[in-house]
PDB file of C-alpha atoms in Angstrom:
ATOM      1  CA  UNK I 169     130.729 103.760 -88.612  1.00  0.00           C
ATOM      2  CA  UNK I 170     128.555 104.673 -85.515  1.00  0.00           C
ATOM      3  CA  UNK I 171     130.637 105.179 -82.245  1.00  0.00           C
ATOM      4  CA  UNK I 172     127.896 104.618 -79.725  1.00  0.00           C
ATOM      5  CA  UNK I 173     127.419 100.770 -79.488  1.00  0.00           C
ATOM      6  CA  UNK I 174     127.591  98.774 -76.244  1.00  0.00           C
ATOM      7  CA  UNK I 175     130.611  97.930 -74.200  1.00  0.00           C
ATOM      8  CA  UNK I 176     132.493  94.596 -74.569  1.00  0.00           C
ATOM      9  CA  UNK I 177     131.668  93.387 -71.040  1.00  0.00           C
ATOM     10  CA  UNK I 178     127.849  93.931 -72.295  1.00  0.00           C
ATOM     11  CA  UNK I 179     128.166  92.457 -75.904  1.00  0.00           C
ATOM     12  CA  UNK I 180     127.859  88.747 -76.713  1.00  0.00           C
ATOM     13  CA  UNK I 181     129.647  86.925 -79.430  1.00  0.00           C
ATOM     14  CA  UNK I 182     126.081  86.600 -81.219  1.00  0.00           C
ATOM     15  CA  UNK I 183     125.766  90.449 -81.181  1.00  0.00           C
ATOM     16  CA  UNK I 184     129.205  90.835 -82.847  1.00  0.00           C
ATOM     17  CA  UNK I 185     128.580  88.436 -85.404  1.00  0.00           C
ATOM     18  CA  UNK I 186     125.241  90.232 -85.980  1.00  0.00           C
ATOM     19  CA  UNK I 187     127.067  93.531 -86.685  1.00  0.00           C
ATOM     20  CA  UNK I 188     129.642  91.555 -89.000  1.00  0.00           C
ATOM     21  CA  UNK I 189     126.708  90.462 -91.047  1.00  0.00           C
ATOM     22  CA  UNK I 190     124.977  93.680 -90.765  1.00  0.00           C
ATOM     23  CA  UNK I 191     127.654  95.763 -92.325  1.00  0.00           C
ATOM     24  CA  UNK I 192     128.863  92.894 -94.646  1.00  0.00           C
ATOM     25  CA  UNK I 193     125.038  92.361 -96.217  1.00  0.00           C
ATOM     26  CA  UNK I 194     124.097  96.106 -96.274  1.00  0.00           C
ATOM     27  CA  UNK I 195     127.176  98.153 -96.714  1.00  0.00           C
ATOM     28  CA  UNK I 196     129.188  95.496 -98.750  1.00  0.00           C
ATOM     29  CA  UNK I 197     132.389  95.452 -96.235  1.00  0.00           C
ATOM     30  CA  UNK I 198     133.387  95.080 -92.689  1.00  0.00           C
ATOM     31  CA  UNK I 199     136.656  95.312 -90.880  1.00  0.00           C
ATOM     32  CA  UNK I 200     138.126  95.030 -87.384  1.00  0.00           C
ATOM     33  CA  UNK I 201     137.859  98.850 -86.938  1.00  0.00           C
ATOM     34  CA  UNK I 202     134.120  98.641 -87.233  1.00  0.00           C
ATOM     35  CA  UNK I 203     133.656  96.311 -84.466  1.00  0.00           C
ATOM     36  CA  UNK I 204     136.444  98.088 -82.282  1.00  0.00           C
ATOM     37  CA  UNK I 205     134.525 101.449 -82.795  1.00  0.00           C
ATOM     38  CA  UNK I 206     131.068 100.038 -82.103  1.00  0.00           C
ATOM     39  CA  UNK I 207     131.651  97.808 -79.014  1.00  0.00           C
ATOM     40  CA  UNK I 208     134.484  99.890 -77.623  1.00  0.00           C
ATOM     41  CA  UNK I 209     136.761  96.638 -77.472  1.00  0.00           C
ATOM     42  CA  UNK I 210     140.413  96.266 -78.526  1.00  0.00           C
ATOM     43  CA  UNK I 211     141.396  95.670 -82.152  1.00  0.00           C
ATOM     44  CA  UNK I 212     142.920  92.131 -81.212  1.00  0.00           C
ATOM     45  CA  UNK I 213     139.567  91.091 -79.933  1.00  0.00           C
ATOM     46  CA  UNK I 214     137.705  92.637 -83.036  1.00  0.00           C
ATOM     47  CA  UNK I 215     140.171  90.719 -85.321  1.00  0.00           C
ATOM     48  CA  UNK I 216     139.539  87.532 -83.445  1.00  0.00           C
ATOM     49  CA  UNK I 217     135.642  87.905 -83.650  1.00  0.00           C
ATOM     50  CA  UNK I 218     135.963  88.230 -87.507  1.00  0.00           C
ATOM     51  CA  UNK I 219     138.043  85.196 -87.460  1.00  0.00           C
ATOM     52  CA  UNK I 220     135.639  83.300 -85.302  1.00  0.00           C
ATOM     53  CA  UNK I 221     133.059  84.420 -87.587  1.00  0.00           C
ATOM     54  CA  UNK I 222     134.822  83.058 -90.664  1.00  0.00           C
ATOM     55  CA  UNK I 223     135.300  79.678 -89.029  1.00  0.00           C
ATOM     56  CA  UNK I 224     131.896  79.309 -88.563  1.00  0.00           C
ATOM     57  CA  UNK I 225     130.756  80.695 -91.772  1.00  0.00           C
ATOM     58  CA  UNK I 226     133.862  80.239 -94.140  1.00  0.00           C
ATOM     59  CA  UNK I 227     131.617  80.938 -97.215  1.00  0.00           C
ATOM     60  CA  UNK I 228     130.439  84.428 -96.328  1.00  0.00           C
ATOM     61  CA  UNK I 229     133.399  86.461 -96.408  1.00  0.00           C
ATOM     62  CA  UNK I 230     136.596  87.215 -98.097  1.00  0.00           C
ATOM     63  CA  UNK I 231     139.512  89.604 -97.611  1.00  0.00           C
ATOM     64  CA  UNK I 232     140.154  92.318-100.063  1.00  0.00           C
ATOM     65  CA  UNK I 233     143.471  93.998 -99.662  1.00  0.00           C
ATOM     66  CA  UNK I 234     142.639  96.911-101.498  1.00  0.00           C
ATOM     67  CA  UNK I 235     139.642  97.719 -99.568  1.00  0.00           C
ATOM     68  CA  UNK I 236     141.542  96.485 -96.341  1.00  0.00           C
ATOM     69  CA  UNK I 237     138.169  94.992 -95.443  1.00  0.00           C
ATOM     70  CA  UNK I 238     136.272  91.712 -95.541  1.00  0.00           C
ATOM     71  CA  UNK I 239     133.639  91.736 -98.408  1.00  0.00           C
ATOM     72  CA  UNK I 240     130.632  89.492 -98.668  1.00  0.00           C
ATOM     73  CA  UNK I 241     130.950  86.778-101.313  1.00  0.00           C
ATOM     74  CA  UNK I 242     128.331  85.915-103.799  1.00  0.00           C
ATOM     75  CA  UNK I 243     127.560  82.975-101.664  1.00  0.00           C
ATOM     76  CA  UNK I 244     126.853  85.047 -98.711  1.00  0.00           C
ATOM     77  CA  UNK I 245     124.070  83.519 -96.381  1.00  0.00           C
ATOM     78  CA  UNK I 246     122.906  85.678 -93.375  1.00  0.00           C
ATOM     79  CA  UNK I 247     122.734  83.687 -90.174  1.00  0.00           C
ATOM     80  CA  UNK I 248     122.483  86.150 -87.363  1.00  0.00           C
ATOM     81  CA  UNK I 249     120.338  88.885 -89.043  1.00  0.00           C
ATOM     82  CA  UNK I 250     117.036  88.703 -90.688  1.00  0.00           C
ATOM     83  CA  UNK I 251     118.464  90.454 -94.085  1.00  0.00           C
ATOM     84  CA  UNK I 252     115.189  92.856 -93.455  1.00  0.00           C
ATOM     85  CA  UNK I 253     115.680  96.573 -94.635  1.00  0.00           C
ATOM     86  CA  UNK I 254     113.734  97.588 -91.501  1.00  0.00           C
ATOM     87  CA  UNK I 255     116.489  95.937 -89.542  1.00  0.00           C
ATOM     88  CA  UNK I 256     119.288  97.735 -90.901  1.00  0.00           C
ATOM     89  CA  UNK I 257     117.409 101.154 -90.835  1.00  0.00           C
ATOM     90  CA  UNK I 258     116.612 100.531 -87.091  1.00  0.00           C
ATOM     91  CA  UNK I 259     120.357 100.269 -86.674  1.00  0.00           C
ATOM     92  CA  UNK I 260     121.178 102.990 -88.832  1.00  0.00           C
ATOM     93  CA  UNK I 261     118.882 105.415 -86.942  1.00  0.00           C
ATOM     94  CA  UNK I 262     119.204 104.244 -83.530  1.00  0.00           C
ATOM     95  CA  UNK I 263     123.050 103.022 -83.368  1.00  0.00           C
ATOM     96  CA  UNK I 264     121.678  99.726 -81.708  1.00  0.00           C
ATOM     97  CA  UNK I 265     121.302  96.234 -82.840  1.00  0.00           C
ATOM     98  CA  UNK I 266     117.915  94.403 -82.516  1.00  0.00           C
ATOM     99  CA  UNK I 267     116.641  94.653 -79.104  1.00  0.00           C
ATOM    100  CA  UNK I 268     115.566  91.080 -78.744  1.00  0.00           C
ATOM    101  CA  UNK I 269     118.234  90.341 -76.473  1.00  0.00           C
ATOM    102  CA  UNK I 270     117.711  93.291 -74.093  1.00  0.00           C
ATOM    103  CA  UNK I 271     114.666  91.976 -72.347  1.00  0.00           C
ATOM    104  CA  UNK I 272     115.012  91.441 -68.723  1.00  0.00           C
ATOM    105  CA  UNK I 273     112.795  89.115 -66.353  1.00  0.00           C
ATOM    106  CA  UNK I 274     111.430  92.356 -64.784  1.00  0.00           C
ATOM    107  CA  UNK I 275     110.445  93.823 -68.107  1.00  0.00           C
ATOM    108  CA  UNK I 276     108.728  90.645 -69.064  1.00  0.00           C
ATOM    109  CA  UNK I 277     106.595  90.561 -65.828  1.00  0.00           C
ATOM    110  CA  UNK I 278     105.035  93.710 -66.721  1.00  0.00           C
ATOM    111  CA  UNK I 279     102.177  93.913 -69.294  1.00  0.00           C
ATOM    112  CA  UNK I 280     102.928  96.199 -72.414  1.00  0.00           C
ATOM    113  CA  UNK I 281     101.962  96.258 -76.087  1.00  0.00           C
ATOM    114  CA  UNK I 282     103.829  97.795 -78.986  1.00  0.00           C
ATOM    115  CA  UNK I 283     101.679  98.769 -81.890  1.00  0.00           C
ATOM    116  CA  UNK I 284     103.139  97.163 -84.963  1.00  0.00           C
ATOM    117  CA  UNK I 285     102.603  99.034 -88.125  1.00  0.00           C
ATOM    118  CA  UNK I 286     102.772  97.125 -91.488  1.00  0.00           C
ATOM    119  CA  UNK I 287     106.042  96.963 -93.063  1.00  0.00           C
ATOM    120  CA  UNK I 288     106.665  98.480 -96.281  1.00  0.00           C
ATOM    121  CA  UNK I 289     108.426  96.353 -99.091  1.00  0.00           C
ATOM    122  CA  UNK I 290     111.564  97.538 -99.616  1.00  0.00           C
ATOM    123  CA  UNK I 291     114.085  95.797-102.269  1.00  0.00           C
ATOM    124  CA  UNK I 292     117.402  94.561-100.395  1.00  0.00           C
ATOM    125  CA  UNK I 293     119.058  95.130-103.892  1.00  0.00           C
ATOM    126  CA  UNK I 294     117.868  98.769-104.088  1.00  0.00           C
ATOM    127  CA  UNK I 295     118.573  99.375-100.511  1.00  0.00           C
ATOM    128  CA  UNK I 296     122.265  98.305-100.909  1.00  0.00           C
ATOM    129  CA  UNK I 297     122.615 100.525-103.907  1.00  0.00           C
ATOM    130  CA  UNK I 298     121.250 103.330-101.924  1.00  0.00           C
ATOM    131  CA  UNK I 299     123.521 102.859 -98.841  1.00  0.00           C
ATOM    132  CA  UNK I 300     126.503 102.359-101.129  1.00  0.00           C
ATOM    133  CA  UNK I 301     125.569 105.850-102.928  1.00  0.00           C
ATOM    134  CA  UNK I 302     125.185 107.547 -99.547  1.00  0.00           C
ATOM    135  CA  UNK I 303     128.314 106.119 -98.181  1.00  0.00           C
ATOM    136  CA  UNK I 304     130.611 106.954-101.270  1.00  0.00           C
ATOM    137  CA  UNK I 305     128.841 110.068-102.052  1.00  0.00           C
ATOM    138  CA  UNK I 306     127.824 109.016-105.609  1.00  0.00           C
ATOM    139  CA  UNK I 307     125.037 109.726-107.887  1.00  0.00           C
ATOM    140  CA  UNK I 308     122.756 106.794-108.659  1.00  0.00           C
ATOM    141  CA  UNK I 309     120.239 105.944-111.392  1.00  0.00           C
ATOM    142  CA  UNK I 310     117.174 104.079-110.164  1.00  0.00           C
ATOM    143  CA  UNK I 311     113.494 103.659-111.337  1.00  0.00           C
ATOM    144  CA  UNK I 312     110.836 105.305-109.115  1.00  0.00           C
ATOM    145  CA  UNK I 313     106.853 105.283-109.063  1.00  0.00           C
ATOM    146  CA  UNK I 314     104.522 107.662-107.031  1.00  0.00           C
ATOM    147  CA  UNK I 315     100.796 108.161-106.723  1.00  0.00           C
ATOM    148  CA  UNK I 316     101.181 111.150-109.228  1.00  0.00           C
ATOM    149  CA  UNK I 317     103.012 109.042-111.640  1.00  0.00           C
ATOM    150  CA  UNK I 318     102.503 105.254-111.134  1.00  0.00           C
ATOM    151  CA  UNK I 319     104.497 104.399-114.182  1.00  0.00           C
ATOM    152  CA  UNK I 320     108.209 103.684-113.582  1.00  0.00           C
ATOM    153  CA  UNK I 321     110.584 106.403-114.459  1.00  0.00           C
ATOM    154  CA  UNK I 322     114.217 106.680-114.539  1.00  0.00           C
ATOM    155  CA  UNK I 323     115.632 109.163-111.888  1.00  0.00           C
ATOM    156  CA  UNK I 324     119.419 110.140-111.359  1.00  0.00           C
ATOM    157  CA  UNK I 325     119.671 111.104-107.742  1.00  0.00           C
ATOM    158  CA  UNK I 326     122.449 111.872-105.076  1.00  0.00           C
ATOM    159  CA  UNK I 327     120.960 110.574-101.601  1.00  0.00           C
ATOM    160  CA  UNK I 328     122.381 112.112 -98.393  1.00  0.00           C
ATOM    161  CA  UNK I 329     120.141 110.719 -95.498  1.00  0.00           C
ATOM    162  CA  UNK I 330     117.499 108.399 -94.756  1.00  0.00           C
ATOM    163  CA  UNK I 331     114.477 109.795 -92.792  1.00  0.00           C
ATOM    164  CA  UNK I 332     111.983 108.092 -90.251  1.00  0.00           C
ATOM    165  CA  UNK I 333     108.543 110.073 -90.439  1.00  0.00           C
ATOM    166  CA  UNK I 334     106.821 107.733 -87.827  1.00  0.00           C
ATOM    167  CA  UNK I 335     104.956 105.673 -90.524  1.00  0.00           C
ATOM    168  CA  UNK I 336     107.532 105.415 -93.341  1.00  0.00           C
ATOM    169  CA  UNK I 337     111.004 105.753 -94.223  1.00  0.00           C
ATOM    170  CA  UNK I 338     112.242 108.042 -97.046  1.00  0.00           C
ATOM    171  CA  UNK I 339     115.177 109.118 -98.548  1.00  0.00           C
ATOM    172  CA  UNK I 340     116.549 112.634 -98.806  1.00  0.00           C
ATOM    173  CA  UNK I 341     118.234 113.152-102.106  1.00  0.00           C
ATOM    174  CA  UNK I 342     119.017 115.697-105.079  1.00  0.00           C
ATOM    175  CA  UNK I 343     117.155 114.850-107.816  1.00  0.00           C
ATOM    176  CA  UNK I 344     118.434 115.797-111.211  1.00  0.00           C
ATOM    177  CA  UNK I 345     115.102 115.758-112.938  1.00  0.00           C
ATOM    178  CA  UNK I 346     113.659 118.465-110.742  1.00  0.00           C
ATOM    179  CA  UNK I 347     116.925 120.196-110.003  1.00  0.00           C
ATOM    180  CA  UNK I 348     116.244 120.276-106.226  1.00  0.00           C
ATOM    181  CA  UNK I 349     116.424 118.194-103.029  1.00  0.00           C
ATOM    182  CA  UNK I 350     113.481 115.932-102.651  1.00  0.00           C
ATOM    183  CA  UNK I 351     112.028 112.928-100.738  1.00  0.00           C
ATOM    184  CA  UNK I 352     111.755 109.778-101.995  1.00  0.00           C
ATOM    185  CA  UNK I 353     109.603 107.019-100.367  1.00  0.00           C
ATOM    186  CA  UNK I 354     111.923 103.907-100.096  1.00  0.00           C
ATOM    187  CA  UNK I 355     109.277 101.312-100.960  1.00  0.00           C
ATOM    188  CA  UNK I 356     108.689 103.063-104.304  1.00  0.00           C
ATOM    189  CA  UNK I 357     112.072 102.512-105.790  1.00  0.00           C
ATOM    190  CA  UNK I 358     111.983  99.942-108.627  1.00  0.00           C
ATOM    191  CA  UNK I 359     114.469  98.208-110.926  1.00  0.00           C
ATOM    192  CA  UNK I 360     118.379  97.721-110.470  1.00  0.00           C
ATOM    193  CA  UNK I 361     120.036 100.431-109.277  1.00  0.00           C
ATOM    194  CA  UNK I 362     123.381 101.708-110.752  1.00  0.00           C
ATOM    195  CA  UNK I 363     126.033 103.607-109.259  1.00  0.00           C
ATOM    196  CA  UNK I 364     127.449 106.691-111.166  1.00  0.00           C
ATOM    197  CA  UNK I 365     130.411 109.002-110.432  1.00  0.00           C
ATOM    198  CA  UNK I 366     130.844 111.427-107.488  1.00  0.00           C
ATOM    199  CA  UNK I 367     128.334 113.964-106.822  1.00  0.00           C
ATOM    200  CA  UNK I 368     128.608 117.661-105.654  1.00  0.00           C
ATOM    201  CA  UNK I 369     125.276 117.498-104.163  1.00  0.00           C
ATOM    202  CA  UNK I 370     125.686 116.639-100.569  1.00  0.00           C
ATOM    203  CA  UNK I 371     123.635 117.394 -97.353  1.00  0.00           C
ATOM    204  CA  UNK I 372     125.664 120.440 -97.069  1.00  0.00           C
ATOM    205  CA  UNK I 373     123.839 122.057-100.011  1.00  0.00           C
ATOM    206  CA  UNK I 374     120.486 121.094 -98.743  1.00  0.00           C
ATOM    207  CA  UNK I 375     118.718 124.398 -97.557  1.00  0.00           C
ATOM    208  CA  UNK I 376     116.001 122.586 -96.310  1.00  0.00           C
ATOM    209  CA  UNK I 377     117.979 120.056 -94.463  1.00  0.00           C
ATOM    210  CA  UNK I 378     120.232 122.587 -92.952  1.00  0.00           C
ATOM    211  CA  UNK I 379     117.416 125.173 -91.911  1.00  0.00           C
ATOM    212  CA  UNK I 380     116.141 124.810 -88.274  1.00  0.00           C
ATOM    213  CA  UNK I 381     112.488 125.896 -88.245  1.00  0.00           C
ATOM    214  CA  UNK I 382     110.426 126.385 -84.788  1.00  0.00           C
ATOM    215  CA  UNK I 383     106.778 125.411 -84.775  1.00  0.00           C
ATOM    216  CA  UNK I 384     104.603 126.848 -82.042  1.00  0.00           C
ATOM    217  CA  UNK I 385     101.509 124.723 -81.195  1.00  0.00           C
ATOM    218  CA  UNK I 386      98.618 125.426 -78.640  1.00  0.00           C
ATOM    219  CA  UNK I 387      95.542 123.758 -77.533  1.00  0.00           C
ATOM    220  CA  UNK I 388      92.591 124.520 -79.890  1.00  0.00           C
ATOM    221  CA  UNK I 389      91.147 128.094 -78.379  1.00  0.00           C
ATOM    222  CA  UNK I 390      87.650 126.646 -78.752  1.00  0.00           C
ATOM    223  CA  UNK I 391      88.341 124.388 -75.983  1.00  0.00           C
ATOM    224  CA  UNK I 392      87.295 124.877 -72.352  1.00  0.00           C
ATOM    225  CA  UNK I 393      90.074 126.184 -70.066  1.00  0.00           C
ATOM    226  CA  UNK I 394      89.924 122.755 -68.208  1.00  0.00           C
ATOM    227  CA  UNK I 395      90.601 120.959 -71.430  1.00  0.00           C
ATOM    228  CA  UNK I 396      93.103 123.177 -72.669  1.00  0.00           C
ATOM    229  CA  UNK I 397      95.064 122.521 -69.278  1.00  0.00           C
ATOM    230  CA  UNK I 398      94.823 118.842 -70.012  1.00  0.00           C
ATOM    231  CA  UNK I 399      96.641 119.362 -73.313  1.00  0.00           C
ATOM    232  CA  UNK I 400      99.134 121.910 -71.721  1.00  0.00           C
ATOM    233  CA  UNK I 401     100.080 119.005 -69.252  1.00  0.00           C
ATOM    234  CA  UNK I 402     100.079 116.574 -71.770  1.00  0.00           C
ATOM    235  CA  UNK I 403     102.713 118.212 -73.845  1.00  0.00           C
ATOM    236  CA  UNK I 404     104.587 120.059 -71.020  1.00  0.00           C
ATOM    237  CA  UNK I 405     103.722 123.318 -72.535  1.00  0.00           C
ATOM    238  CA  UNK I 406     105.216 126.586 -71.062  1.00  0.00           C
ATOM    239  CA  UNK I 407     102.932 129.594 -71.040  1.00  0.00           C
ATOM    240  CA  UNK I 408     100.471 127.672 -72.867  1.00  0.00           C
ATOM    241  CA  UNK I 409     102.568 127.024 -75.854  1.00  0.00           C
ATOM    242  CA  UNK I 410     104.922 123.960 -77.270  1.00  0.00           C
ATOM    243  CA  UNK I 411     107.872 125.261 -79.291  1.00  0.00           C
ATOM    244  CA  UNK I 412     109.377 122.335 -81.481  1.00  0.00           C
ATOM    245  CA  UNK I 413     112.410 122.910 -83.582  1.00  0.00           C
ATOM    246  CA  UNK I 414     113.053 120.805 -86.605  1.00  0.00           C
ATOM    247  CA  UNK I 415     114.387 120.904 -89.919  1.00  0.00           C
ATOM    248  CA  UNK I 416     112.655 122.859 -92.578  1.00  0.00           C
ATOM    249  CA  UNK I 417     112.120 119.852 -94.968  1.00  0.00           C
ATOM    250  CA  UNK I 418     110.595 117.921 -91.907  1.00  0.00           C
ATOM    251  CA  UNK I 419     107.896 120.395 -90.723  1.00  0.00           C
ATOM    252  CA  UNK I 420     105.003 118.925 -92.708  1.00  0.00           C
ATOM    253  CA  UNK I 421     105.899 115.399 -91.650  1.00  0.00           C
ATOM    254  CA  UNK I 422     106.166 116.494 -88.105  1.00  0.00           C
ATOM    255  CA  UNK I 423     102.973 118.430 -88.152  1.00  0.00           C
ATOM    256  CA  UNK I 424     101.279 115.141 -89.720  1.00  0.00           C
ATOM    257  CA  UNK I 425     102.547 113.183 -86.954  1.00  0.00           C
ATOM    258  CA  UNK I 426     101.044 115.506 -84.277  1.00  0.00           C
ATOM    259  CA  UNK I 427      97.939 115.565 -86.186  1.00  0.00           C
ATOM    260  CA  UNK I 428      97.734 119.147 -86.667  1.00  0.00           C
ATOM    261  CA  UNK I 429      96.101 120.403 -89.794  1.00  0.00           C
ATOM    262  CA  UNK I 430      97.121 123.336 -91.376  1.00  0.00           C
ATOM    263  CA  UNK I 431      94.441 123.896 -94.119  1.00  0.00           C
ATOM    264  CA  UNK I 432      91.196 124.053 -92.051  1.00  0.00           C
ATOM    265  CA  UNK I 433      90.393 123.286 -88.504  1.00  0.00           C
ATOM    266  CA  UNK I 434      88.382 120.153 -87.796  1.00  0.00           C
ATOM    267  CA  UNK I 435      84.633 120.800 -86.788  1.00  0.00           C
ATOM    268  CA  UNK I 436      85.006 119.361 -83.535  1.00  0.00           C
ATOM    269  CA  UNK I 437      87.870 120.985 -81.026  1.00  0.00           C
ATOM    270  CA  UNK I 438      88.224 117.872 -79.311  1.00  0.00           C
ATOM    271  CA  UNK I 439      89.340 116.142 -82.588  1.00  0.00           C
ATOM    272  CA  UNK I 440      91.516 118.952 -83.653  1.00  0.00           C
ATOM    273  CA  UNK I 441      93.203 119.475 -80.035  1.00  0.00           C
ATOM    274  CA  UNK I 442      96.175 121.374 -81.285  1.00  0.00           C
ATOM    275  CA  UNK I 443      96.568 124.416 -83.542  1.00  0.00           C
ATOM    276  CA  UNK I 444      99.675 125.940 -85.170  1.00  0.00           C
ATOM    277  CA  UNK I 445     100.266 129.730 -83.726  1.00  0.00           C
ATOM    278  CA  UNK I 446     102.889 130.658 -86.339  1.00  0.00           C
ATOM    279  CA  UNK I 447     101.557 129.327 -89.705  1.00  0.00           C
ATOM    280  CA  UNK I 448     102.697 132.248 -91.361  1.00  0.00           C
ATOM    281  CA  UNK I 449     106.399 131.350 -90.461  1.00  0.00           C
ATOM    282  CA  UNK I 450     106.200 127.926 -91.340  1.00  0.00           C
ATOM    283  CA  UNK I 451     104.096 128.218 -94.695  1.00  0.00           C
ATOM    284  CA  UNK I 452     107.257 128.080 -97.177  1.00  0.00           C
ATOM    285  CA  UNK I 453     107.993 124.655 -95.658  1.00  0.00           C
ATOM    286  CA  UNK I 454     104.470 123.210 -96.067  1.00  0.00           C
ATOM    287  CA  UNK I 455     103.861 120.852 -98.952  1.00  0.00           C
ATOM    288  CA  UNK I 456     100.759 122.711-100.293  1.00  0.00           C
ATOM    289  CA  UNK I 457     102.793 126.097 -99.823  1.00  0.00           C
TER     290      UNK I 457
END
């Protein structure tokens, strides 16, 4: 359970009900300790919140003494969450509930626009299975498709982390077929996931996950000095260079997000903008090798 939530003074009953439903729906359990940690509130208040929720939605939760937690019933119907995987992933990644209630009159008086990218289809049933496998450190069997193999293929994986690359979410997991840690796009899982036994392959053994790699970028040298200075100011470069440190397995994704080509330069330097200075250092982490 994340520790960085909002204080009791700033939270609302609706937000506390949101967290109850979010955990029950996606993680399969919720207890007073979860609310206590997230909202920095007392155990008494947290228990009262769950009881209040149960009074309003009596058919959604039941207490399981063996788990020491409330579990969702088969009749569970969400009322305060959208039941969208993106909503859970947003909370999982940021530690924040939906930002819909954080708007202020001042913020609304300013014109702004947020680019809305199309949401990718992620099965809630598959998502819950993956979350359970991660939380319990278990292997999971599930079908997967890809552009290289569009036919469904059974995979046994041991997932350990979700990753947001900017354009999509993927899962970092040990793959028993390839015998290595791989990235799996969440929207490409198919079928009904089946939990298996405990795994020995966790994030601790993932070399690509635990290796820090520094990417050094600079303005395309074909640009004029004035144009290079524009980019240096844009990215707050020091001595004409931008140093970005990331996980080895995320190097390619970061370069894509920065629109830095590593295969060949764009014919127009204004389109290329940035180039990688230490390509030899990062080459082992590029998909094309």
